[in-house]
Amino acid sequence: MADEKVLTYKGHPLMRKDNLIYYGSMADSHIIMLQILESKKVGDLDVATKVSVQLQLTDPAAKSRDRIVKKGEKDGLYTALDFGCVWLERALAGK
């Protein structure tokens, strides 16, 4: 069985499915969900221009609308991921 390498950012795993990016571990109390809302073509690549950021609880017993702790929209994937990283660190630290 081959070792799968997991992409990480600042010590937390990143997983992508289509236009959704999950940042954090489901074993923790919170994760970040990034949804790419708009993108533009730059050469051969699609570059995200508008991204929705949500801090969510990972509790499976909570209803889906009750899982969202904090949400916002940012211009660009890096800005959204940076905000998400701060939100996640604060949530995991209990602040």
PDB file of N, CA and C in Angstrom:
ATOM      1  N   MET A   1       0.846  -1.173   0.000  1.00  0.00           N
ATOM      2  CA  MET A   1       0.000   0.000   0.000  1.00  0.00           C
ATOM      3  C   MET A   1       0.889   1.233   0.000  1.00  0.00           C
ATOM      4  N   ALA A   2       0.651   2.144  -0.925  1.00  0.00           N
ATOM      5  CA  ALA A   2       1.472   3.352  -1.052  1.00  0.00           C
ATOM      6  C   ALA A   2       1.088   4.373   0.008  1.00  0.00           C
ATOM      7  N   ASP A   3       2.092   5.109   0.482  1.00  0.00           N
ATOM      8  CA  ASP A   3       1.830   6.185   1.438  1.00  0.00           C
ATOM      9  C   ASP A   3       1.173   7.344   0.712  1.00  0.00           C
ATOM     10  N   GLU A   4       0.035   7.804   1.253  1.00  0.00           N
ATOM     11  CA  GLU A   4      -0.615   8.982   0.694  1.00  0.00           C
ATOM     12  C   GLU A   4      -0.059  10.194   1.394  1.00  0.00           C
ATOM     13  N   LYS A   5       0.312  11.191   0.625  1.00  0.00           N
ATOM     14  CA  LYS A   5       0.797  12.429   1.202  1.00  0.00           C
ATOM     15  C   LYS A   5      -0.376  13.397   1.288  1.00  0.00           C
ATOM     16  N   VAL A   6      -0.554  13.971   2.455  1.00  0.00           N
ATOM     17  CA  VAL A   6      -1.642  14.913   2.682  1.00  0.00           C
ATOM     18  C   VAL A   6      -1.072  16.317   2.642  1.00  0.00           C
ATOM     19  N   LEU A   7      -1.695  17.176   1.847  1.00  0.00           N
ATOM     20  CA  LEU A   7      -1.291  18.569   1.765  1.00  0.00           C
ATOM     21  C   LEU A   7      -1.676  19.267   3.060  1.00  0.00           C
ATOM     22  N   THR A   8      -0.730  19.996   3.648  1.00  0.00           N
ATOM     23  CA  THR A   8      -1.011  20.721   4.890  1.00  0.00           C
ATOM     24  C   THR A   8      -0.652  22.189   4.722  1.00  0.00           C
ATOM     25  N   TYR A   9      -1.274  23.024   5.532  1.00  0.00           N
ATOM     26  CA  TYR A   9      -0.979  24.451   5.585  1.00  0.00           C
ATOM     27  C   TYR A   9      -0.952  24.840   7.051  1.00  0.00           C
ATOM     28  N   LYS A  10       0.178  25.339   7.512  1.00  0.00           N
ATOM     29  CA  LYS A  10       0.374  25.737   8.907  1.00  0.00           C
ATOM     30  C   LYS A  10      -0.019  24.629   9.883  1.00  0.00           C
ATOM     31  N   GLY A  11       0.327  23.390   9.526  1.00  0.00           N
ATOM     32  CA  GLY A  11       0.133  22.267  10.425  1.00  0.00           C
ATOM     33  C   GLY A  11      -1.229  21.596  10.394  1.00  0.00           C
ATOM     34  N   HIS A  12      -2.140  22.058   9.545  1.00  0.00           N
ATOM     35  CA  HIS A  12      -3.469  21.455   9.439  1.00  0.00           C
ATOM     36  C   HIS A  12      -3.676  20.934   8.018  1.00  0.00           C
ATOM     37  N   PRO A  13      -4.387  19.805   7.874  1.00  0.00           N
ATOM     38  CA  PRO A  13      -4.579  19.219   6.541  1.00  0.00           C
ATOM     39  C   PRO A  13      -5.555  20.016   5.672  1.00  0.00           C
ATOM     40  N   LEU A  14      -5.308  19.969   4.372  1.00  0.00           N
ATOM     41  CA  LEU A  14      -6.180  20.579   3.362  1.00  0.00           C
ATOM     42  C   LEU A  14      -6.713  19.475   2.464  1.00  0.00           C
ATOM     43  N   MET A  15      -8.031  19.439   2.276  1.00  0.00           N
ATOM     44  CA  MET A  15      -8.645  18.464   1.375  1.00  0.00           C
ATOM     45  C   MET A  15      -9.551  19.228   0.412  1.00  0.00           C
ATOM     46  N   ARG A  16      -9.503  18.865  -0.883  1.00  0.00           N
ATOM     47  CA  ARG A  16     -10.314  19.556  -1.885  1.00  0.00           C
ATOM     48  C   ARG A  16     -11.241  18.594  -2.584  1.00  0.00           C
ATOM     49  N   LYS A  17     -12.473  19.048  -2.815  1.00  0.00           N
ATOM     50  CA  LYS A  17     -13.464  18.322  -3.610  1.00  0.00           C
ATOM     51  C   LYS A  17     -14.171  19.364  -4.466  1.00  0.00           C
ATOM     52  N   ASP A  18     -13.873  19.370  -5.766  1.00  0.00           N
ATOM     53  CA  ASP A  18     -14.419  20.349  -6.717  1.00  0.00           C
ATOM     54  C   ASP A  18     -14.127  21.772  -6.252  1.00  0.00           C
ATOM     55  N   ASN A  19     -15.163  22.564  -5.936  1.00  0.00           N
ATOM     56  CA  ASN A  19     -14.933  23.952  -5.536  1.00  0.00           C
ATOM     57  C   ASN A  19     -14.972  24.132  -4.013  1.00  0.00           C
ATOM     58  N   LEU A  20     -14.912  23.025  -3.260  1.00  0.00           N
ATOM     59  CA  LEU A  20     -14.878  23.085  -1.794  1.00  0.00           C
ATOM     60  C   LEU A  20     -13.498  22.666  -1.290  1.00  0.00           C
ATOM     61  N   ILE A  21     -12.989  23.416  -0.325  1.00  0.00           N
ATOM     62  CA  ILE A  21     -11.720  23.083   0.313  1.00  0.00           C
ATOM     63  C   ILE A  21     -11.980  23.010   1.811  1.00  0.00           C
ATOM     64  N   TYR A  22     -11.609  21.893   2.409  1.00  0.00           N
ATOM     65  CA  TYR A  22     -11.755  21.728   3.854  1.00  0.00           C
ATOM     66  C   TYR A  22     -10.377  21.871   4.483  1.00  0.00           C
ATOM     67  N   TYR A  23     -10.289  22.696   5.505  1.00  0.00           N
ATOM     68  CA  TYR A  23      -9.031  22.969   6.191  1.00  0.00           C
ATOM     69  C   TYR A  23      -9.186  22.583   7.653  1.00  0.00           C
ATOM     70  N   GLY A  24      -8.387  21.642   8.096  1.00  0.00           N
ATOM     71  CA  GLY A  24      -8.452  21.171   9.473  1.00  0.00           C
ATOM     72  C   GLY A  24      -8.769  19.694   9.515  1.00  0.00           C
ATOM     73  N   SER A  25      -8.795  19.158  10.723  1.00  0.00           N
ATOM     74  CA  SER A  25      -9.028  17.734  10.921  1.00  0.00           C
ATOM     75  C   SER A  25     -10.417  17.503  11.516  1.00  0.00           C
ATOM     76  N   MET A  26     -11.109  16.494  11.014  1.00  0.00           N
ATOM     77  CA  MET A  26     -12.426  16.147  11.558  1.00  0.00           C
ATOM     78  C   MET A  26     -12.308  15.606  12.988  1.00  0.00           C
ATOM     79  N   ALA A  27     -11.111  15.260  13.418  1.00  0.00           N
ATOM     80  CA  ALA A  27     -10.900  14.805  14.796  1.00  0.00           C
ATOM     81  C   ALA A  27     -10.899  15.983  15.775  1.00  0.00           C
ATOM     82  N   ASP A  28     -10.729  17.202  15.277  1.00  0.00           N
ATOM     83  CA  ASP A  28     -10.752  18.402  16.115  1.00  0.00           C
ATOM     84  C   ASP A  28     -12.187  18.896  16.281  1.00  0.00           C
ATOM     85  N   SER A  29     -12.367  19.892  17.124  1.00  0.00           N
ATOM     86  CA  SER A  29     -13.716  20.415  17.394  1.00  0.00           C
ATOM     87  C   SER A  29     -14.249  21.301  16.268  1.00  0.00           C
ATOM     88  N   HIS A  30     -13.364  21.915  15.476  1.00  0.00           N
ATOM     89  CA  HIS A  30     -13.767  22.835  14.412  1.00  0.00           C
ATOM     90  C   HIS A  30     -12.959  22.567  13.143  1.00  0.00           C
ATOM     91  N   ILE A  31     -13.538  22.945  12.002  1.00  0.00           N
ATOM     92  CA  ILE A  31     -12.835  22.948  10.717  1.00  0.00           C
ATOM     93  C   ILE A  31     -13.226  24.226   9.974  1.00  0.00           C
ATOM     94  N   ILE A  32     -12.506  24.495   8.906  1.00  0.00           N
ATOM     95  CA  ILE A  32     -12.827  25.605   8.009  1.00  0.00           C
ATOM     96  C   ILE A  32     -13.271  25.021   6.677  1.00  0.00           C
ATOM     97  N   MET A  33     -14.382  25.553   6.135  1.00  0.00           N
ATOM     98  CA  MET A  33     -14.812  25.170   4.796  1.00  0.00           C
ATOM     99  C   MET A  33     -14.695  26.399   3.909  1.00  0.00           C
ATOM    100  N   LEU A  34     -13.939  26.263   2.830  1.00  0.00           N
ATOM    101  CA  LEU A  34     -13.782  27.327   1.846  1.00  0.00           C
ATOM    102  C   LEU A  34     -14.527  26.911   0.587  1.00  0.00           C
ATOM    103  N   GLN A  35     -15.392  27.786   0.087  1.00  0.00           N
ATOM    104  CA  GLN A  35     -16.116  27.497  -1.144  1.00  0.00           C
ATOM    105  C   GLN A  35     -15.775  28.573  -2.165  1.00  0.00           C
ATOM    106  N   ILE A  36     -15.258  28.139  -3.306  1.00  0.00           N
ATOM    107  CA  ILE A  36     -14.909  29.074  -4.368  1.00  0.00           C
ATOM    108  C   ILE A  36     -16.199  29.466  -5.083  1.00  0.00           C
ATOM    109  N   LEU A  37     -16.548  30.752  -4.994  1.00  0.00           N
ATOM    110  CA  LEU A  37     -17.798  31.247  -5.573  1.00  0.00           C
ATOM    111  C   LEU A  37     -17.601  31.785  -6.986  1.00  0.00           C
ATOM    112  N   GLU A  38     -16.469  32.458  -7.217  1.00  0.00           N
ATOM    113  CA  GLU A  38     -16.164  33.011  -8.537  1.00  0.00           C
ATOM    114  C   GLU A  38     -14.690  32.789  -8.845  1.00  0.00           C
ATOM    115  N   SER A  39     -14.398  32.612 -10.128  1.00  0.00           N
ATOM    116  CA  SER A  39     -13.004  32.480 -10.549  1.00  0.00           C
ATOM    117  C   SER A  39     -12.846  33.101 -11.926  1.00  0.00           C
ATOM    118  N   LYS A  40     -11.593  33.389 -12.293  1.00  0.00           N
ATOM    119  CA  LYS A  40     -11.307  33.929 -13.620  1.00  0.00           C
ATOM    120  C   LYS A  40     -10.145  33.158 -14.221  1.00  0.00           C
ATOM    121  N   LYS A  41     -10.069  33.164 -15.539  1.00  0.00           N
ATOM    122  CA  LYS A  41      -8.990  32.482 -16.254  1.00  0.00           C
ATOM    123  C   LYS A  41      -7.751  33.368 -16.290  1.00  0.00           C
ATOM    124  N   VAL A  42      -6.626  32.800 -15.895  1.00  0.00           N
ATOM    125  CA  VAL A  42      -5.332  33.454 -16.037  1.00  0.00           C
ATOM    126  C   VAL A  42      -4.452  32.442 -16.750  1.00  0.00           C
ATOM    127  N   GLY A  43      -4.267  32.660 -18.025  1.00  0.00           N
ATOM    128  CA  GLY A  43      -3.555  31.674 -18.841  1.00  0.00           C
ATOM    129  C   GLY A  43      -4.406  30.417 -18.931  1.00  0.00           C
ATOM    130  N   ASP A  44      -3.851  29.281 -18.507  1.00  0.00           N
ATOM    131  CA  ASP A  44      -4.577  28.009 -18.525  1.00  0.00           C
ATOM    132  C   ASP A  44      -5.255  27.701 -17.195  1.00  0.00           C
ATOM    133  N   LEU A  45      -5.020  28.534 -16.172  1.00  0.00           N
ATOM    134  CA  LEU A  45      -5.503  28.245 -14.829  1.00  0.00           C
ATOM    135  C   LEU A  45      -6.745  29.044 -14.460  1.00  0.00           C
ATOM    136  N   ASP A  46      -7.608  28.442 -13.645  1.00  0.00           N
ATOM    137  CA  ASP A  46      -8.716  29.159 -13.025  1.00  0.00           C
ATOM    138  C   ASP A  46      -8.225  29.674 -11.675  1.00  0.00           C
ATOM    139  N   VAL A  47      -8.340  30.989 -11.457  1.00  0.00           N
ATOM    140  CA  VAL A  47      -7.882  31.608 -10.220  1.00  0.00           C
ATOM    141  C   VAL A  47      -9.102  32.116  -9.458  1.00  0.00           C
ATOM    142  N   ALA A  48      -9.216  31.727  -8.192  1.00  0.00           N
ATOM    143  CA  ALA A  48     -10.361  32.118  -7.366  1.00  0.00           C
ATOM    144  C   ALA A  48     -10.333  33.620  -7.112  1.00  0.00           C
ATOM    145  N   THR A  49     -11.478  34.279  -7.334  1.00  0.00           N
ATOM    146  CA  THR A  49     -11.582  35.716  -7.088  1.00  0.00           C
ATOM    147  C   THR A  49     -12.528  36.032  -5.935  1.00  0.00           C
ATOM    148  N   LYS A  50     -13.468  35.151  -5.641  1.00  0.00           N
ATOM    149  CA  LYS A  50     -14.384  35.342  -4.518  1.00  0.00           C
ATOM    150  C   LYS A  50     -14.559  34.005  -3.809  1.00  0.00           C
ATOM    151  N   VAL A  51     -14.301  33.997  -2.488  1.00  0.00           N
ATOM    152  CA  VAL A  51     -14.309  32.754  -1.714  1.00  0.00           C
ATOM    153  C   VAL A  51     -15.122  32.942  -0.440  1.00  0.00           C
ATOM    154  N   SER A  52     -16.012  32.008  -0.162  1.00  0.00           N
ATOM    155  CA  SER A  52     -16.784  31.990   1.081  1.00  0.00           C
ATOM    156  C   SER A  52     -15.993  31.200   2.120  1.00  0.00           C
ATOM    157  N   VAL A  53     -15.907  31.736   3.351  1.00  0.00           N
ATOM    158  CA  VAL A  53     -15.180  31.100   4.443  1.00  0.00           C
ATOM    159  C   VAL A  53     -16.165  30.802   5.568  1.00  0.00           C
ATOM    160  N   GLN A  54     -16.156  29.572   6.077  1.00  0.00           N
ATOM    161  CA  GLN A  54     -17.025  29.202   7.200  1.00  0.00           C
ATOM    162  C   GLN A  54     -16.233  28.428   8.241  1.00  0.00           C
ATOM    163  N   LEU A  55     -16.348  28.861   9.499  1.00  0.00           N
ATOM    164  CA  LEU A  55     -15.837  28.093  10.623  1.00  0.00           C
ATOM    165  C   LEU A  55     -16.978  27.207  11.079  1.00  0.00           C
ATOM    166  N   GLN A  56     -16.756  25.882  11.089  1.00  0.00           N
ATOM    167  CA  GLN A  56     -17.823  24.942  11.403  1.00  0.00           C
ATOM    168  C   GLN A  56     -17.424  24.005  12.536  1.00  0.00           C
ATOM    169  N   LEU A  57     -18.419  23.602  13.307  1.00  0.00           N
ATOM    170  CA  LEU A  57     -18.236  22.554  14.307  1.00  0.00           C
ATOM    171  C   LEU A  57     -18.189  21.211  13.596  1.00  0.00           C
ATOM    172  N   THR A  58     -17.454  20.267  14.139  1.00  0.00           N
ATOM    173  CA  THR A  58     -17.391  18.929  13.533  1.00  0.00           C
ATOM    174  C   THR A  58     -18.311  17.938  14.229  1.00  0.00           C
ATOM    175  N   ASP A  59     -19.098  18.399  15.182  1.00  0.00           N
ATOM    176  CA  ASP A  59     -20.004  17.536  15.937  1.00  0.00           C
ATOM    177  C   ASP A  59     -21.072  16.955  15.008  1.00  0.00           C
ATOM    178  N   PRO A  60     -21.097  15.628  14.793  1.00  0.00           N
ATOM    179  CA  PRO A  60     -22.078  15.034  13.888  1.00  0.00           C
ATOM    180  C   PRO A  60     -23.504  15.091  14.430  1.00  0.00           C
ATOM    181  N   ALA A  61     -23.672  15.310  15.719  1.00  0.00           N
ATOM    182  CA  ALA A  61     -25.009  15.380  16.305  1.00  0.00           C
ATOM    183  C   ALA A  61     -25.668  16.736  16.062  1.00  0.00           C
ATOM    184  N   ALA A  62     -24.881  17.762  15.735  1.00  0.00           N
ATOM    185  CA  ALA A  62     -25.436  19.105  15.499  1.00  0.00           C
ATOM    186  C   ALA A  62     -26.076  19.169  14.117  1.00  0.00           C
ATOM    187  N   LYS A  63     -27.163  19.949  14.011  1.00  0.00           N
ATOM    188  CA  LYS A  63     -27.811  20.163  12.709  1.00  0.00           C
ATOM    189  C   LYS A  63     -26.873  20.967  11.823  1.00  0.00           C
ATOM    190  N   SER A  64     -27.015  20.809  10.510  1.00  0.00           N
ATOM    191  CA  SER A  64     -26.078  21.441   9.580  1.00  0.00           C
ATOM    192  C   SER A  64     -26.062  22.962   9.713  1.00  0.00           C
ATOM    193  N   ARG A  65     -27.210  23.595   9.933  1.00  0.00           N
ATOM    194  CA  ARG A  65     -27.215  25.056  10.059  1.00  0.00           C
ATOM    195  C   ARG A  65     -26.653  25.511  11.408  1.00  0.00           C
ATOM    196  N   ASP A  66     -26.692  24.634  12.418  1.00  0.00           N
ATOM    197  CA  ASP A  66     -26.144  24.972  13.731  1.00  0.00           C
ATOM    198  C   ASP A  66     -24.632  24.758  13.809  1.00  0.00           C
ATOM    199  N   ARG A  67     -24.070  24.088  12.816  1.00  0.00           N
ATOM    200  CA  ARG A  67     -22.629  23.832  12.804  1.00  0.00           C
ATOM    201  C   ARG A  67     -21.827  25.078  12.452  1.00  0.00           C
ATOM    202  N   ILE A  68     -22.433  26.015  11.723  1.00  0.00           N
ATOM    203  CA  ILE A  68     -21.710  27.208  11.286  1.00  0.00           C
ATOM    204  C   ILE A  68     -21.554  28.167  12.461  1.00  0.00           C
ATOM    205  N   VAL A  69     -20.298  28.431  12.818  1.00  0.00           N
ATOM    206  CA  VAL A  69     -19.982  29.310  13.936  1.00  0.00           C
ATOM    207  C   VAL A  69     -19.737  30.729  13.442  1.00  0.00           C
ATOM    208  N   LYS A  70     -19.029  30.848  12.325  1.00  0.00           N
ATOM    209  CA  LYS A  70     -18.647  32.148  11.781  1.00  0.00           C
ATOM    210  C   LYS A  70     -18.547  32.008  10.273  1.00  0.00           C
ATOM    211  N   LYS A  71     -18.931  33.062   9.536  1.00  0.00           N
ATOM    212  CA  LYS A  71     -18.805  32.997   8.078  1.00  0.00           C
ATOM    213  C   LYS A  71     -18.512  34.368   7.502  1.00  0.00           C
ATOM    214  N   GLY A  72     -17.948  34.374   6.299  1.00  0.00           N
ATOM    215  CA  GLY A  72     -17.633  35.607   5.606  1.00  0.00           C
ATOM    216  C   GLY A  72     -17.202  35.322   4.185  1.00  0.00           C
ATOM    217  N   GLU A  73     -16.998  36.385   3.417  1.00  0.00           N
ATOM    218  CA  GLU A  73     -16.517  36.268   2.035  1.00  0.00           C
ATOM    219  C   GLU A  73     -15.266  37.100   1.879  1.00  0.00           C
ATOM    220  N   LYS A  74     -14.312  36.565   1.136  1.00  0.00           N
ATOM    221  CA  LYS A  74     -13.044  37.249   0.905  1.00  0.00           C
ATOM    222  C   LYS A  74     -12.709  37.218  -0.577  1.00  0.00           C
ATOM    223  N   ASP A  75     -11.891  38.187  -1.006  1.00  0.00           N
ATOM    224  CA  ASP A  75     -11.400  38.235  -2.380  1.00  0.00           C
ATOM    225  C   ASP A  75     -10.096  37.461  -2.453  1.00  0.00           C
ATOM    226  N   GLY A  76     -10.101  36.353  -3.168  1.00  0.00           N
ATOM    227  CA  GLY A  76      -8.894  35.565  -3.361  1.00  0.00           C
ATOM    228  C   GLY A  76      -8.778  34.411  -2.378  1.00  0.00           C
ATOM    229  N   LEU A  77      -8.206  33.330  -2.856  1.00  0.00           N
ATOM    230  CA  LEU A  77      -8.074  32.119  -2.052  1.00  0.00           C
ATOM    231  C   LEU A  77      -7.088  32.303  -0.902  1.00  0.00           C
ATOM    232  N   TYR A  78      -5.960  32.964  -1.146  1.00  0.00           N
ATOM    233  CA  TYR A  78      -4.963  33.116  -0.086  1.00  0.00           C
ATOM    234  C   TYR A  78      -5.529  33.936   1.076  1.00  0.00           C
ATOM    235  N   THR A  79      -6.227  35.030   0.777  1.00  0.00           N
ATOM    236  CA  THR A  79      -6.821  35.861   1.829  1.00  0.00           C
ATOM    237  C   THR A  79      -7.849  35.063   2.623  1.00  0.00           C
ATOM    238  N   ALA A  80      -8.685  34.297   1.936  1.00  0.00           N
ATOM    239  CA  ALA A  80      -9.702  33.478   2.601  1.00  0.00           C
ATOM    240  C   ALA A  80      -9.052  32.408   3.486  1.00  0.00           C
ATOM    241  N   LEU A  81      -8.019  31.765   2.982  1.00  0.00           N
ATOM    242  CA  LEU A  81      -7.331  30.729   3.748  1.00  0.00           C
ATOM    243  C   LEU A  81      -6.628  31.323   4.961  1.00  0.00           C
ATOM    244  N   ASP A  82      -6.072  32.511   4.800  1.00  0.00           N
ATOM    245  CA  ASP A  82      -5.398  33.183   5.908  1.00  0.00           C
ATOM    246  C   ASP A  82      -6.392  33.537   7.020  1.00  0.00           C
ATOM    247  N   PHE A  83      -7.553  34.080   6.663  1.00  0.00           N
ATOM    248  CA  PHE A  83      -8.586  34.375   7.653  1.00  0.00           C
ATOM    249  C   PHE A  83      -9.072  33.088   8.313  1.00  0.00           C
ATOM    250  N   GLY A  84      -9.300  32.061   7.516  1.00  0.00           N
ATOM    251  CA  GLY A  84      -9.745  30.777   8.038  1.00  0.00           C
ATOM    252  C   GLY A  84      -8.755  30.184   9.021  1.00  0.00           C
ATOM    253  N   CYS A  85      -7.480  30.343   8.726  1.00  0.00           N
ATOM    254  CA  CYS A  85      -6.432  29.827   9.603  1.00  0.00           C
ATOM    255  C   CYS A  85      -6.492  30.500  10.977  1.00  0.00           C
ATOM    256  N   VAL A  86      -6.683  31.808  10.994  1.00  0.00           N
ATOM    257  CA  VAL A  86      -6.779  32.547  12.260  1.00  0.00           C
ATOM    258  C   VAL A  86      -8.020  32.107  13.029  1.00  0.00           C
ATOM    259  N   TRP A  87      -9.153  32.017  12.330  1.00  0.00           N
ATOM    260  CA  TRP A  87     -10.404  31.585  12.980  1.00  0.00           C
ATOM    261  C   TRP A  87     -10.245  30.190  13.582  1.00  0.00           C
ATOM    262  N   LEU A  88      -9.631  29.276  12.824  1.00  0.00           N
ATOM    263  CA  LEU A  88      -9.459  27.908  13.288  1.00  0.00           C
ATOM    264  C   LEU A  88      -8.536  27.850  14.504  1.00  0.00           C
ATOM    265  N   GLU A  89      -7.425  28.551  14.454  1.00  0.00           N
ATOM    266  CA  GLU A  89      -6.490  28.556  15.585  1.00  0.00           C
ATOM    267  C   GLU A  89      -7.165  29.081  16.845  1.00  0.00           C
ATOM    268  N   ARG A  90      -7.934  30.148  16.712  1.00  0.00           N
ATOM    269  CA  ARG A  90      -8.620  30.715  17.875  1.00  0.00           C
ATOM    270  C   ARG A  90      -9.685  29.759  18.416  1.00  0.00           C
ATOM    271  N   ALA A  91     -10.423  29.118  17.519  1.00  0.00           N
ATOM    272  CA  ALA A  91     -11.471  28.177  17.943  1.00  0.00           C
ATOM    273  C   ALA A  91     -10.865  26.967  18.648  1.00  0.00           C
ATOM    274  N   LEU A  92      -9.763  26.451  18.122  1.00  0.00           N
ATOM    275  CA  LEU A  92      -9.133  25.281  18.727  1.00  0.00           C
ATOM    276  C   LEU A  92      -8.451  25.617  20.048  1.00  0.00           C
ATOM    277  N   ALA A  93      -8.053  26.894  20.211  1.00  0.00           N
ATOM    278  CA  ALA A  93      -7.437  27.327  21.469  1.00  0.00           C
ATOM    279  C   ALA A  93      -8.486  27.660  22.524  1.00  0.00           C
ATOM    280  N   GLY A  94      -9.757  27.709  22.106  1.00  0.00           N
ATOM    281  CA  GLY A  94     -10.843  27.985  23.046  1.00  0.00           C
ATOM    282  C   GLY A  94     -11.088  29.454  23.299  1.00  0.00           C
ATOM    283  N   LYS A  95     -10.614  30.329  22.396  1.00  0.00           N
ATOM    284  CA  LYS A  95     -10.806  31.774  22.562  1.00  0.00           C
ATOM    285  C   LYS A  95     -12.097  32.234  21.943  1.00  0.00           C
TER     286      LYS A  95
END
